[in-house]
mmCIF file of C-alpha atoms in Angstrom:
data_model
loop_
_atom_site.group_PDB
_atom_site.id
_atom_site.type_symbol
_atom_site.label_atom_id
_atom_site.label_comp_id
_atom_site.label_asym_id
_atom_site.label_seq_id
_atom_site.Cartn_x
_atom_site.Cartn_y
_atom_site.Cartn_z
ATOM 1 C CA UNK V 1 -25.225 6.942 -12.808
ATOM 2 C CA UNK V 2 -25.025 10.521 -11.311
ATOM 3 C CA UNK V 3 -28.548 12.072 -12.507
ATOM 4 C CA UNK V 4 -30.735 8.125 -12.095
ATOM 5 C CA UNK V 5 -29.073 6.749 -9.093
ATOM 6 C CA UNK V 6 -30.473 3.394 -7.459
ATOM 7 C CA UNK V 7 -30.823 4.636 -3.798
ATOM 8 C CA UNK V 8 -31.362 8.132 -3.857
ATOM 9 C CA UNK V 9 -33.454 7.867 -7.317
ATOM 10 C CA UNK V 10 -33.416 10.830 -9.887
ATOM 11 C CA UNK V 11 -30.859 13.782 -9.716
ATOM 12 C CA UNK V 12 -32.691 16.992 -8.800
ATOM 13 C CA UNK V 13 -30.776 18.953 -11.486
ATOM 14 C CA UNK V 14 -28.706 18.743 -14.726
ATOM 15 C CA UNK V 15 -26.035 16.128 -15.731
ATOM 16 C CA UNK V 16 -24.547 16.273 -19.690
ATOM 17 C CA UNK V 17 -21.295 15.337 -21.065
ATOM 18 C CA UNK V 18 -19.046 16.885 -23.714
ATOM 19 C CA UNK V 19 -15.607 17.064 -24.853
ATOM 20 C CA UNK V 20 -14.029 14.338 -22.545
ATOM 21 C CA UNK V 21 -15.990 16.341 -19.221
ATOM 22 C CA UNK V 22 -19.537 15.724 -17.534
ATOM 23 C CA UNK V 23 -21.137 18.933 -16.912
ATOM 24 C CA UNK V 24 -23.569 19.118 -13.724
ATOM 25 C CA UNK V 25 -25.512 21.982 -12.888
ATOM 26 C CA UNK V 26 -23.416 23.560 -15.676
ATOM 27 C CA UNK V 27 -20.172 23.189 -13.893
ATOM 28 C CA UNK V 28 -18.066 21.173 -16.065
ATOM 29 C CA UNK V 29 -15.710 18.724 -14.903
ATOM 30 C CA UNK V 30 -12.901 17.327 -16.340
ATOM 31 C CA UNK V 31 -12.969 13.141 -16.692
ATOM 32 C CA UNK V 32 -9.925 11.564 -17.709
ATOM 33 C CA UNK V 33 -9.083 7.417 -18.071
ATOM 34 C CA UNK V 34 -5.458 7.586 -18.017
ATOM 35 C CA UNK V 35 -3.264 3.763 -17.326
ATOM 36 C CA UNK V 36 -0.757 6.059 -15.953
ATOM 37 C CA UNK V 37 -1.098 9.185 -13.371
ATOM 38 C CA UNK V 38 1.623 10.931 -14.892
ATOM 39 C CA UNK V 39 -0.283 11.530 -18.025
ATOM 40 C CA UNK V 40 -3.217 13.366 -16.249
ATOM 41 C CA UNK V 41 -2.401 17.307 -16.633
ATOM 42 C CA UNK V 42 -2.623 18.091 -13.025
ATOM 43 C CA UNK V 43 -0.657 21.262 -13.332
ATOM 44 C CA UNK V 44 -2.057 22.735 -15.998
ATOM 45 C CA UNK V 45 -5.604 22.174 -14.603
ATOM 46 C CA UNK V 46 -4.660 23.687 -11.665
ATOM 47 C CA UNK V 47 -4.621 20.758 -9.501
ATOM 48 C CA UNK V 48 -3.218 21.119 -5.591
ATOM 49 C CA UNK V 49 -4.208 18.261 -4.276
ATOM 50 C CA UNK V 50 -5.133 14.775 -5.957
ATOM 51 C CA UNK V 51 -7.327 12.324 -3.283
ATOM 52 C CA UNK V 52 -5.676 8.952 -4.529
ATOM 53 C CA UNK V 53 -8.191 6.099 -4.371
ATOM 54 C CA UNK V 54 -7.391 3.435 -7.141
ATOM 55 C CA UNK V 55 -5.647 1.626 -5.199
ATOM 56 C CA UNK V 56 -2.506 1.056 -7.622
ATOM 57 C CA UNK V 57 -0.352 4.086 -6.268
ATOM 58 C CA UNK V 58 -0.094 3.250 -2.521
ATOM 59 C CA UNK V 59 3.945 4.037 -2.384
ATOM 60 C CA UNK V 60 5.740 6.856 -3.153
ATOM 61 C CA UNK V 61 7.509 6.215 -5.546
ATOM 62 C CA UNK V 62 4.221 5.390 -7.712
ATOM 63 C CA UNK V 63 2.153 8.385 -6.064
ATOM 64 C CA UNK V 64 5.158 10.830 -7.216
ATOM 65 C CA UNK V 65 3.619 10.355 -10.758
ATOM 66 C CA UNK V 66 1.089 12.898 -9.617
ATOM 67 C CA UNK V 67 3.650 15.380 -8.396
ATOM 68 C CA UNK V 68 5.275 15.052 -11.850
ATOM 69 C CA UNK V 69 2.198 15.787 -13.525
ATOM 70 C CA UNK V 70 1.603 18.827 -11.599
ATOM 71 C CA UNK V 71 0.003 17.521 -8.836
ATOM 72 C CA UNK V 72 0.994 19.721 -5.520
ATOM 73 C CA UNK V 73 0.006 17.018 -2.579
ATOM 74 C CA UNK V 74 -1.532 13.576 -2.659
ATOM 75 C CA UNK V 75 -3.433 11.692 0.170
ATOM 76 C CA UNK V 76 -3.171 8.552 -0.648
ATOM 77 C CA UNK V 77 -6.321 6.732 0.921
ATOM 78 C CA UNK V 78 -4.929 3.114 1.409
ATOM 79 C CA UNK V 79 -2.464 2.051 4.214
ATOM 80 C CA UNK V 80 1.276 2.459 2.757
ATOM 81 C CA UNK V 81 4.457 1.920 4.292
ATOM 82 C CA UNK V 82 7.120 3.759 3.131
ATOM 83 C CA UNK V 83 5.412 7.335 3.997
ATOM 84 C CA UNK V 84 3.953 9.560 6.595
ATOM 85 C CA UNK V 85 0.381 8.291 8.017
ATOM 86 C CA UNK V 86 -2.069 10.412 8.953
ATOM 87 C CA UNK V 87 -4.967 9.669 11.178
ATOM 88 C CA UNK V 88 -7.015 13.353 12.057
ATOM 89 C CA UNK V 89 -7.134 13.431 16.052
ATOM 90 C CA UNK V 90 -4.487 11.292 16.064
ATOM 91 C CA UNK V 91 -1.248 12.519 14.916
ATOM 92 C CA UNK V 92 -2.515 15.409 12.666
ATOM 93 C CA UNK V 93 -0.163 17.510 14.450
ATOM 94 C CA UNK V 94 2.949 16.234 12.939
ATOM 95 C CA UNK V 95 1.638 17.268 9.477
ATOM 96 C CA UNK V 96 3.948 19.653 7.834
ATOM 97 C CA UNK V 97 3.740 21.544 4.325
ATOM 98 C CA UNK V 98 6.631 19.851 3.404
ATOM 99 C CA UNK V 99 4.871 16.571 3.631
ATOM 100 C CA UNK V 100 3.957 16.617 0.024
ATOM 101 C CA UNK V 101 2.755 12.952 -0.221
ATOM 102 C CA UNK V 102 0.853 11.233 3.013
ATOM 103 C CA UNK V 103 -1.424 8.108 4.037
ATOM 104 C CA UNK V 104 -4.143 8.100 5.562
ATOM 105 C CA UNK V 105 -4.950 5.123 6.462
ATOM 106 C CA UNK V 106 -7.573 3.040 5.926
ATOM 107 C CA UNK V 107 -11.246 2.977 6.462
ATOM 108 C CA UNK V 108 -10.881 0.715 9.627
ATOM 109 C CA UNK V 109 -8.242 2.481 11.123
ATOM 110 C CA UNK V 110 -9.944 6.132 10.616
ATOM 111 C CA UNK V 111 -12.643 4.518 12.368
ATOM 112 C CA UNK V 112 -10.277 2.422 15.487
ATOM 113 C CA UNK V 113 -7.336 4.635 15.931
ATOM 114 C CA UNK V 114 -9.257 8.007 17.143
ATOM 115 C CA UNK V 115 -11.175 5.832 19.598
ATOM 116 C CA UNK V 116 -8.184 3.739 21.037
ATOM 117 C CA UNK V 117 -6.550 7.233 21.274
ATOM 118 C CA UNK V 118 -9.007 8.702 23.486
ATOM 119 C CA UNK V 119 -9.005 5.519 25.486
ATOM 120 C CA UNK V 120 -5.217 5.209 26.006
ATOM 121 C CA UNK V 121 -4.713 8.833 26.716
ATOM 122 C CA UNK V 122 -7.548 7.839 29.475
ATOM 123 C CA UNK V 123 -6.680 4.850 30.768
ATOM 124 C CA UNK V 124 -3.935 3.216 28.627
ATOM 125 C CA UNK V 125 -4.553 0.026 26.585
ATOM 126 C CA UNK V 126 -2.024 -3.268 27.107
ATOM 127 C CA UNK V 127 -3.903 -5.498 24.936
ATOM 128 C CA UNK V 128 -6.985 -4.746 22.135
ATOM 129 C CA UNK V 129 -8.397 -7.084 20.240
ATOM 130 C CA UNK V 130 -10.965 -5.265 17.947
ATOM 131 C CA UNK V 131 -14.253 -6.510 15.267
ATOM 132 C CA UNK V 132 -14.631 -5.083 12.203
ATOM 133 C CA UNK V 133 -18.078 -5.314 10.025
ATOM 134 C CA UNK V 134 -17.438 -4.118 6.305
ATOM 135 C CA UNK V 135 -19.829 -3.340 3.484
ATOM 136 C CA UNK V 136 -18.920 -5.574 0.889
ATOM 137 C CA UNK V 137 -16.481 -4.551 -1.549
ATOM 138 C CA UNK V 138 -16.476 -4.872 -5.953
ATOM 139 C CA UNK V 139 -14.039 -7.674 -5.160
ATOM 140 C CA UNK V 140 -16.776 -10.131 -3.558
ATOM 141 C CA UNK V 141 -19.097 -12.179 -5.263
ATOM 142 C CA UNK V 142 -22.605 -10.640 -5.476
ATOM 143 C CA UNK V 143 -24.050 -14.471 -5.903
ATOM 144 C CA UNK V 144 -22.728 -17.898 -4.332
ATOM 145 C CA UNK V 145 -20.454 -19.326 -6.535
ATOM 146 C CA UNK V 146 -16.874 -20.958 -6.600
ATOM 147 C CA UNK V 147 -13.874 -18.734 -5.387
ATOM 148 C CA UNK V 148 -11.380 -21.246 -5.099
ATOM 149 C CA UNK V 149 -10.352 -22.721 -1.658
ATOM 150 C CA UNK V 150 -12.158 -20.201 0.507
ATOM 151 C CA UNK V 151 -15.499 -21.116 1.097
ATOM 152 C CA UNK V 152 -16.395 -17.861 3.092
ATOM 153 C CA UNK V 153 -15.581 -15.746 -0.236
ATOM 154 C CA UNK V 154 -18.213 -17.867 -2.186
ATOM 155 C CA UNK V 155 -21.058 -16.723 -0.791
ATOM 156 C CA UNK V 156 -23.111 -13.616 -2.192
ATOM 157 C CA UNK V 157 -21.800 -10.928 -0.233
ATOM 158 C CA UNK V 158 -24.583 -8.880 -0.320
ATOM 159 C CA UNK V 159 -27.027 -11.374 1.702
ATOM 160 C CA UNK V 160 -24.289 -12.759 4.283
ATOM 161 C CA UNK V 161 -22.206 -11.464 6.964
ATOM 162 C CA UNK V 162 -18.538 -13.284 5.714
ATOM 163 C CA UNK V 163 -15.976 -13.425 8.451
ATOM 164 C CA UNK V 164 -12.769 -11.863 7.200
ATOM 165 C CA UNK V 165 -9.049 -10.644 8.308
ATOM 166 C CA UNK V 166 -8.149 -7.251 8.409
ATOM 167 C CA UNK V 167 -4.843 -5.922 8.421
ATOM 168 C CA UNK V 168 -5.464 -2.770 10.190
ATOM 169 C CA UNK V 169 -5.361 -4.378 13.906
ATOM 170 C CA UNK V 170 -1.751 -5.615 12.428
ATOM 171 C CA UNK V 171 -0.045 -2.666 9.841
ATOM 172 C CA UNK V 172 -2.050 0.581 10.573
ATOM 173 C CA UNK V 173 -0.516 1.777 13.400
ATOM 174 C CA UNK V 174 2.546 3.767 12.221
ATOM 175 C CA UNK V 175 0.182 6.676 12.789
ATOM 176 C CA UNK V 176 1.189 6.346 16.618
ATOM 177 C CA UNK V 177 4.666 6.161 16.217
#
């Protein structure tokens, strides 16, 4: 997938694999398919910071695995509650290097929360109601097809526009407060 891809075609360079690594350009890079996080050598590799985007370690509790691997900081790159949240240009100031394990949101809100900044700082905002239009996501259906009671989820994602909830106009917000 990284030297044929289907949009940008060919890679215009080397890709290999060996010994548990791919190797592009001839920089080799470490791949590892670990159930748990704690069992990826993060400090021994070198690791500072791990970008967590599996979606399975969105507390931390669970995202401490990778500090007890070796791990110096993880963004965690999913809304979760029980931590800091981080939104750049919107409370990126109260960052400290203490803060060892952070949100930062989701897509939606990285998108939302910089704007409705700029427009409360402006003007101030009493009520928002916002519209969100996602790519489609592995979890969809790629072709109609049953998916239980919700209709809307049956049809092939890729060729519809599917009306959906999000929960960033209700649970993203902690980055203001």
């Amino acid at each position: 997938m990284l030297k044929y891809d289907s949009n940008y075609g060919p890679f215009n360079g080397t890709v290999s694999h060996a010994d548990g690594s791919i190797i592009v350009n001839g920089k080799v890079i470490k791949v590892f398919a670990e159930k748990n996080a704690g069992d990826i050598p993060w400090g021994s590799l070198g690791i500072d910071v791990v970008v967590e985007c599996t979606g399975f370690y969105t507390s931390a509790e669970k995202a401490n695995a990778h500090i007890e691997a070796g791990a110096k900081k993880v963004l965690i790159s999913a809304p979760a509650g029980d931590m800091k949240t981080i939104v750049y240009h919107v409370n990126d100031e109260t960052l400290t290097s203490a803060d060892n394990i952070i949100s930062v949101a989701s897509c939606t809100t990285n998108c939302l929360a910089p704007v409705a900044k700029a427009l409360n700082d402006a003007f101030g905002i009493n009520v928002g109601t916002m519209t969100t239009v996602h790519a489609y996501t592995g979890t969809q259906a790629l072709v109609d097809g049953p998916r239980g009671k919700d209709f809307r989820a049956s049809r092939a994602a890729a060729e519809n526009i599917i009306p959906h909830t999000t929960g960033a106009a209700q649970s993203d917000w902690s980055c203001y407060s």
